[in-house]
CSV table of N, CA, C and O in Angstrom, one decimal:
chain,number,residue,atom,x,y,z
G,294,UNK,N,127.1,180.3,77.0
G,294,UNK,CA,127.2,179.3,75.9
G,294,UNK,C,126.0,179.6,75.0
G,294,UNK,O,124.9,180.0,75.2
G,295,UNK,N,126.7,179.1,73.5
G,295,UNK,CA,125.2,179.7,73.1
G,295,UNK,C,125.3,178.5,71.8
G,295,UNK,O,126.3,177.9,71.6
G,296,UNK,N,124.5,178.5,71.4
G,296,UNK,CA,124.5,177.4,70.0
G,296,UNK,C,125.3,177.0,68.6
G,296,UNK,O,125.1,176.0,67.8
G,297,UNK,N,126.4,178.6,68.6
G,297,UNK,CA,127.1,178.3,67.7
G,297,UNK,C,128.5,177.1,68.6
G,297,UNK,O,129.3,176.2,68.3
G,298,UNK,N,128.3,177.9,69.9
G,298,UNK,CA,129.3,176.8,70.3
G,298,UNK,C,129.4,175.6,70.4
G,298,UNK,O,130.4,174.8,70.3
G,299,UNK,N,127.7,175.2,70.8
G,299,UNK,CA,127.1,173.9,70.4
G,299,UNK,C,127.5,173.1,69.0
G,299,UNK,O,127.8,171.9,68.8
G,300,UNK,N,127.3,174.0,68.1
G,300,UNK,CA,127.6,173.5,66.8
G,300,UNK,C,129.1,173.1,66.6
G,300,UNK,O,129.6,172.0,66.3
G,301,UNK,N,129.6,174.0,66.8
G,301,UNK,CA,131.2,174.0,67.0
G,301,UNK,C,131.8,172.9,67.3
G,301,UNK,O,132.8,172.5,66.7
G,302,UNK,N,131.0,172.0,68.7
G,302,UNK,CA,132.0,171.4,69.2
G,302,UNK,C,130.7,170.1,69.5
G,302,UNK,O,130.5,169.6,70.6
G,303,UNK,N,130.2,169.9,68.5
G,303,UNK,CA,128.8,168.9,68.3
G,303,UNK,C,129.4,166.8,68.7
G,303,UNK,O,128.9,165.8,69.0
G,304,UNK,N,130.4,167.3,68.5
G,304,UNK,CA,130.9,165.7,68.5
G,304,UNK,C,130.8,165.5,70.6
G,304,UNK,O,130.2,164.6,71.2
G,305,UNK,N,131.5,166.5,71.1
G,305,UNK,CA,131.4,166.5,72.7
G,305,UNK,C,130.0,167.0,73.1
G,305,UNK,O,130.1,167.0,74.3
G,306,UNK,N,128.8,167.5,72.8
G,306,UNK,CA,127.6,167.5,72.7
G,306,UNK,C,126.2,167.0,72.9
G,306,UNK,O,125.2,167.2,73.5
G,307,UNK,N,126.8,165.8,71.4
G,307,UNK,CA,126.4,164.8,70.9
G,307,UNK,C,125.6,163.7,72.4
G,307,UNK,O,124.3,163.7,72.5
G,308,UNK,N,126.2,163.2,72.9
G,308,UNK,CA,126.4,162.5,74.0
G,308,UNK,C,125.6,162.9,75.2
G,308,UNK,O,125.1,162.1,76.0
G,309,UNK,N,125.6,164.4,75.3
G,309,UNK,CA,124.6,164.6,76.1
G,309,UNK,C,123.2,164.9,75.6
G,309,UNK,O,122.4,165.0,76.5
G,310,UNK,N,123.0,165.1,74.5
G,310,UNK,CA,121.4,165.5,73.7
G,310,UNK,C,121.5,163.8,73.6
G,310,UNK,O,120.3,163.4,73.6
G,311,UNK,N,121.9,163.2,73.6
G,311,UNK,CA,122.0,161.4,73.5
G,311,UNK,C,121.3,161.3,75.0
G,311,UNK,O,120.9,160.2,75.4
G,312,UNK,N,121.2,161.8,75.3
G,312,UNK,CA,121.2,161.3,77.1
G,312,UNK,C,120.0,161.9,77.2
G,312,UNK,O,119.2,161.1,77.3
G,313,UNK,N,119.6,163.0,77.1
G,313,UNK,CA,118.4,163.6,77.3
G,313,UNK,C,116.9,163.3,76.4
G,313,UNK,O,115.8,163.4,76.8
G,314,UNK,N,117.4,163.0,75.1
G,314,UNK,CA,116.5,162.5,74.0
G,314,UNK,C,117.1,161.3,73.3
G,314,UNK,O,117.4,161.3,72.1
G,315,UNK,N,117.0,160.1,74.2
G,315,UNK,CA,117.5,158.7,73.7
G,315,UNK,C,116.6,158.3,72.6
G,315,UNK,O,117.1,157.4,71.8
G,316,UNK,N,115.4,158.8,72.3
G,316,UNK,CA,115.7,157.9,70.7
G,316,UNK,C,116.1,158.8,69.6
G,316,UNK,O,115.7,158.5,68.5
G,317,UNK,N,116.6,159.5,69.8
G,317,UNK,CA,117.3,159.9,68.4
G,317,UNK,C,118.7,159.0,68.2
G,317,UNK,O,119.5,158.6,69.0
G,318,UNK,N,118.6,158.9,67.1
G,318,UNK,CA,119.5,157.8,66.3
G,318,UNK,C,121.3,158.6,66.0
G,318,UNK,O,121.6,159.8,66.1
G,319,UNK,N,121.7,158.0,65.9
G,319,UNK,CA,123.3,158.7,65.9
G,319,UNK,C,123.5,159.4,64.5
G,319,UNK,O,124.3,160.3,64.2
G,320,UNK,N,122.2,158.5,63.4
G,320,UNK,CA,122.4,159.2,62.3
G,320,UNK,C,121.4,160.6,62.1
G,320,UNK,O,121.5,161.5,61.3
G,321,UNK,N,120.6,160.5,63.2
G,321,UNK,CA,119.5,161.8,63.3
G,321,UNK,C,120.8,162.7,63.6
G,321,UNK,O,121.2,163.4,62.7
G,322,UNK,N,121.4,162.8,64.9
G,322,UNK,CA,122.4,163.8,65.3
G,322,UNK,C,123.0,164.4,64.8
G,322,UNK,O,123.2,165.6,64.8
G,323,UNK,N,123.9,162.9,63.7
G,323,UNK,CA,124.7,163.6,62.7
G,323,UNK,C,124.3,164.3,61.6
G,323,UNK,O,125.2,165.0,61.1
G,324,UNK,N,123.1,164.2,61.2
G,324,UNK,CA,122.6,164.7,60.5
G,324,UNK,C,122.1,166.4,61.0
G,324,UNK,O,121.9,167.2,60.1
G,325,UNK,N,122.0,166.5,62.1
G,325,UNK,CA,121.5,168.0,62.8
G,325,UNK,C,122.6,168.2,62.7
G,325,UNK,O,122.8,168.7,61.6
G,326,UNK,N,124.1,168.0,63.6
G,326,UNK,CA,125.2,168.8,63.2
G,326,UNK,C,125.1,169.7,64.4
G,326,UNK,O,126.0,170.5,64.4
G,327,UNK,N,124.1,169.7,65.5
G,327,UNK,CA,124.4,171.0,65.9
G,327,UNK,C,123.7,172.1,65.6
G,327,UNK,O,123.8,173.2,66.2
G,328,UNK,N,123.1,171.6,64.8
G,328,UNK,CA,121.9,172.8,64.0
G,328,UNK,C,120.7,173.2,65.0
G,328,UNK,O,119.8,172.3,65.1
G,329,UNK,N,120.5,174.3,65.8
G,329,UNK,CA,119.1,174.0,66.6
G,329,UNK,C,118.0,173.7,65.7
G,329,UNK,O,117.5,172.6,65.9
G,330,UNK,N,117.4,174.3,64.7
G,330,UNK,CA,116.1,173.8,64.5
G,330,UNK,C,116.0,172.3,63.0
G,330,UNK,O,115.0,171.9,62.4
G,331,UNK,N,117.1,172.2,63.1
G,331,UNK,CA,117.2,170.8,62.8
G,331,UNK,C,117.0,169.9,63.7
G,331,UNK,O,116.1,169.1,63.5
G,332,UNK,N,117.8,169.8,65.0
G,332,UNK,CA,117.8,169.2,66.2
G,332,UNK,C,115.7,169.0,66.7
G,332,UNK,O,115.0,168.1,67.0
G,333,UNK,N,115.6,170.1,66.7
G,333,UNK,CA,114.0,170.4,67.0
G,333,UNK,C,113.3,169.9,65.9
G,333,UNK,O,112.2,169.8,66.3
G,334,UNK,N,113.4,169.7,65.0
G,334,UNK,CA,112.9,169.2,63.7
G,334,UNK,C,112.9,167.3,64.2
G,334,UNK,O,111.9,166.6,64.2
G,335,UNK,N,114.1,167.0,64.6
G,335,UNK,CA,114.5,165.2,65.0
G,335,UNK,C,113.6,165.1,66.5
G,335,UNK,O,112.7,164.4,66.4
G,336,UNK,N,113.8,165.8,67.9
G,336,UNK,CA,113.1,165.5,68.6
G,336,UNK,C,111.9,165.7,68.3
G,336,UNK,O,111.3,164.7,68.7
G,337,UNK,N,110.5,167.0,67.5
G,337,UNK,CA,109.2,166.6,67.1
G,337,UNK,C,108.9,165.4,66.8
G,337,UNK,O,108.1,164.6,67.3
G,338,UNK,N,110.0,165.1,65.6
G,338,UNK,CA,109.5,164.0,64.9
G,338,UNK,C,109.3,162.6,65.6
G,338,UNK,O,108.3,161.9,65.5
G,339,UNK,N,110.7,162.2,66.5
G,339,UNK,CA,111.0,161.2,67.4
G,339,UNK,C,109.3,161.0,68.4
G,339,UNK,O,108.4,160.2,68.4
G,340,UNK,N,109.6,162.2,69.2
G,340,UNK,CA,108.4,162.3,70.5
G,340,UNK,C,107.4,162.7,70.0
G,340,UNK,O,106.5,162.6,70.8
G,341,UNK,N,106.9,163.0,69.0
G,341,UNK,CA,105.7,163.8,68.9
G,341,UNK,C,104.8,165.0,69.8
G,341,UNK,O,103.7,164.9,70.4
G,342,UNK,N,105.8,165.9,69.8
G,342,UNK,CA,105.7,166.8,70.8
G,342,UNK,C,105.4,167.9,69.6
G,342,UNK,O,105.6,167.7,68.5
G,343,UNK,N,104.9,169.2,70.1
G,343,UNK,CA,104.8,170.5,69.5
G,343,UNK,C,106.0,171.5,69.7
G,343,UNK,O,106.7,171.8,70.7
G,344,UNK,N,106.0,171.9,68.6
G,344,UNK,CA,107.3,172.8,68.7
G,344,UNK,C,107.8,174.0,69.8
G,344,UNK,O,109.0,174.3,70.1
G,345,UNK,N,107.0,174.3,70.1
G,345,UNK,CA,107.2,174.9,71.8
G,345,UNK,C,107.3,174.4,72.5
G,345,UNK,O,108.0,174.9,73.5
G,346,UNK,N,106.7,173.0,72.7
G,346,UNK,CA,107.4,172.0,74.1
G,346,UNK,C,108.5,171.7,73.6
G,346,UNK,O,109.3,171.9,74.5
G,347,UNK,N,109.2,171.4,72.3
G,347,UNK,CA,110.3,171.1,71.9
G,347,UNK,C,111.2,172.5,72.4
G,347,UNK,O,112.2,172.2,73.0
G,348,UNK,N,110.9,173.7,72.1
G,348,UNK,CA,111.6,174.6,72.2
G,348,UNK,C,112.1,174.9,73.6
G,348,UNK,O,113.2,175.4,74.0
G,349,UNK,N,110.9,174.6,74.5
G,349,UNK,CA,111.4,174.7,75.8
G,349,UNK,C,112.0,173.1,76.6
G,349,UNK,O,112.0,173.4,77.8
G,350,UNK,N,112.3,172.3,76.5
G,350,UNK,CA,113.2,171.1,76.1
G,350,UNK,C,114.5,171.7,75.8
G,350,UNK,O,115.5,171.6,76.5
G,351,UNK,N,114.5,172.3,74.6
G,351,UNK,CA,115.9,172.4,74.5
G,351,UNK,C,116.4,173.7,75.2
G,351,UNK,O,117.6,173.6,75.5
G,352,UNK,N,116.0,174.9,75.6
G,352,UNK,CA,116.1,175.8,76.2
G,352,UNK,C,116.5,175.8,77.9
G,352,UNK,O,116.9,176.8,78.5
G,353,UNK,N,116.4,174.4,78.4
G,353,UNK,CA,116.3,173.7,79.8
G,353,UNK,C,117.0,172.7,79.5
G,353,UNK,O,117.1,171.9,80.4
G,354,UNK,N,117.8,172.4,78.2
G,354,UNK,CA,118.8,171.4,78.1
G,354,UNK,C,120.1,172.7,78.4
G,354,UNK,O,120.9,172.6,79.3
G,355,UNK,N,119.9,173.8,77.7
G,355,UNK,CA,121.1,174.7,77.6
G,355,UNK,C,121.3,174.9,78.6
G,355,UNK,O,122.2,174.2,79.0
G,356,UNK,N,120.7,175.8,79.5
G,356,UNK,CA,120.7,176.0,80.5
G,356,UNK,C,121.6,174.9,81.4
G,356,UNK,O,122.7,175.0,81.8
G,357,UNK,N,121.0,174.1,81.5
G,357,UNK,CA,122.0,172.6,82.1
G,357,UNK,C,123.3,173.0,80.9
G,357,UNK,O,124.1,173.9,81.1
G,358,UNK,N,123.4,172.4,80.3
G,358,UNK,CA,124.9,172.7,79.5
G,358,UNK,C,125.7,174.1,80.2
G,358,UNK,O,126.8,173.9,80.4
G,359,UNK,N,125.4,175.0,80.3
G,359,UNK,CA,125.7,175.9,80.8
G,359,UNK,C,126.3,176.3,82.3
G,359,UNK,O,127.2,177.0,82.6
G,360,UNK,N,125.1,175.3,83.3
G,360,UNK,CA,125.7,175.3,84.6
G,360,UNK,C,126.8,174.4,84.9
G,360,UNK,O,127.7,174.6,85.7
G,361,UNK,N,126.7,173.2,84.2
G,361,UNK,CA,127.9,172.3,83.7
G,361,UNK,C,129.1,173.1,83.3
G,361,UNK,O,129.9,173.0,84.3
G,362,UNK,N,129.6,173.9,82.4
G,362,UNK,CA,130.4,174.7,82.3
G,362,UNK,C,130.6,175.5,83.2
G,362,UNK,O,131.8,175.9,83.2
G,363,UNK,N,129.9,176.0,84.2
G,363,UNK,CA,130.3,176.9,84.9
G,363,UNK,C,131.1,176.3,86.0
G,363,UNK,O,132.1,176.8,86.3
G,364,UNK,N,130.5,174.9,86.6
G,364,UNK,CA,131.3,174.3,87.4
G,364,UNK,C,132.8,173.8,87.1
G,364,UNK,O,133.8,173.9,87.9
G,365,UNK,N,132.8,173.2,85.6
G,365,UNK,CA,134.0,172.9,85.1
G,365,UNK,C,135.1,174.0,85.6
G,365,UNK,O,136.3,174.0,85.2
């Protein structure tokens, strides 16, 4: 899995970056689209985290997305 598929299919996604990074707002999401460094752009801003903690956050969300799919 890789990010364009993320983007791709952002609406079934959505829901789980909802779950892992609850205060992002429905209109932050929609507004990423799916976009990784948009997305990373909304969680800095949210947590106030540095962009390498952010990067590895979302690197260990994929990952999970991915073992998820494999089981499916």
């Amino acid at each position: 899995m890789n990010w364009d598929r993320i983007e791709g299919n952002w609406k079934q996604f959505k829901g789980n970056v909802k779950q892992q990074w609850g205060k992002l707002t429905d209109a932050q999401l929609d507004v990423s689209a799916g976009k990784r460094d948009q997305l990373a752009g909304k969680i800095q801003e949210a947590y106030g985290i540095s962009r390498d903690e952010t990067n590895k956050q979302l690197s260990a969300w994929l990952d999970r997305q991915k073992e998820i799919e494999t089981v499916k």
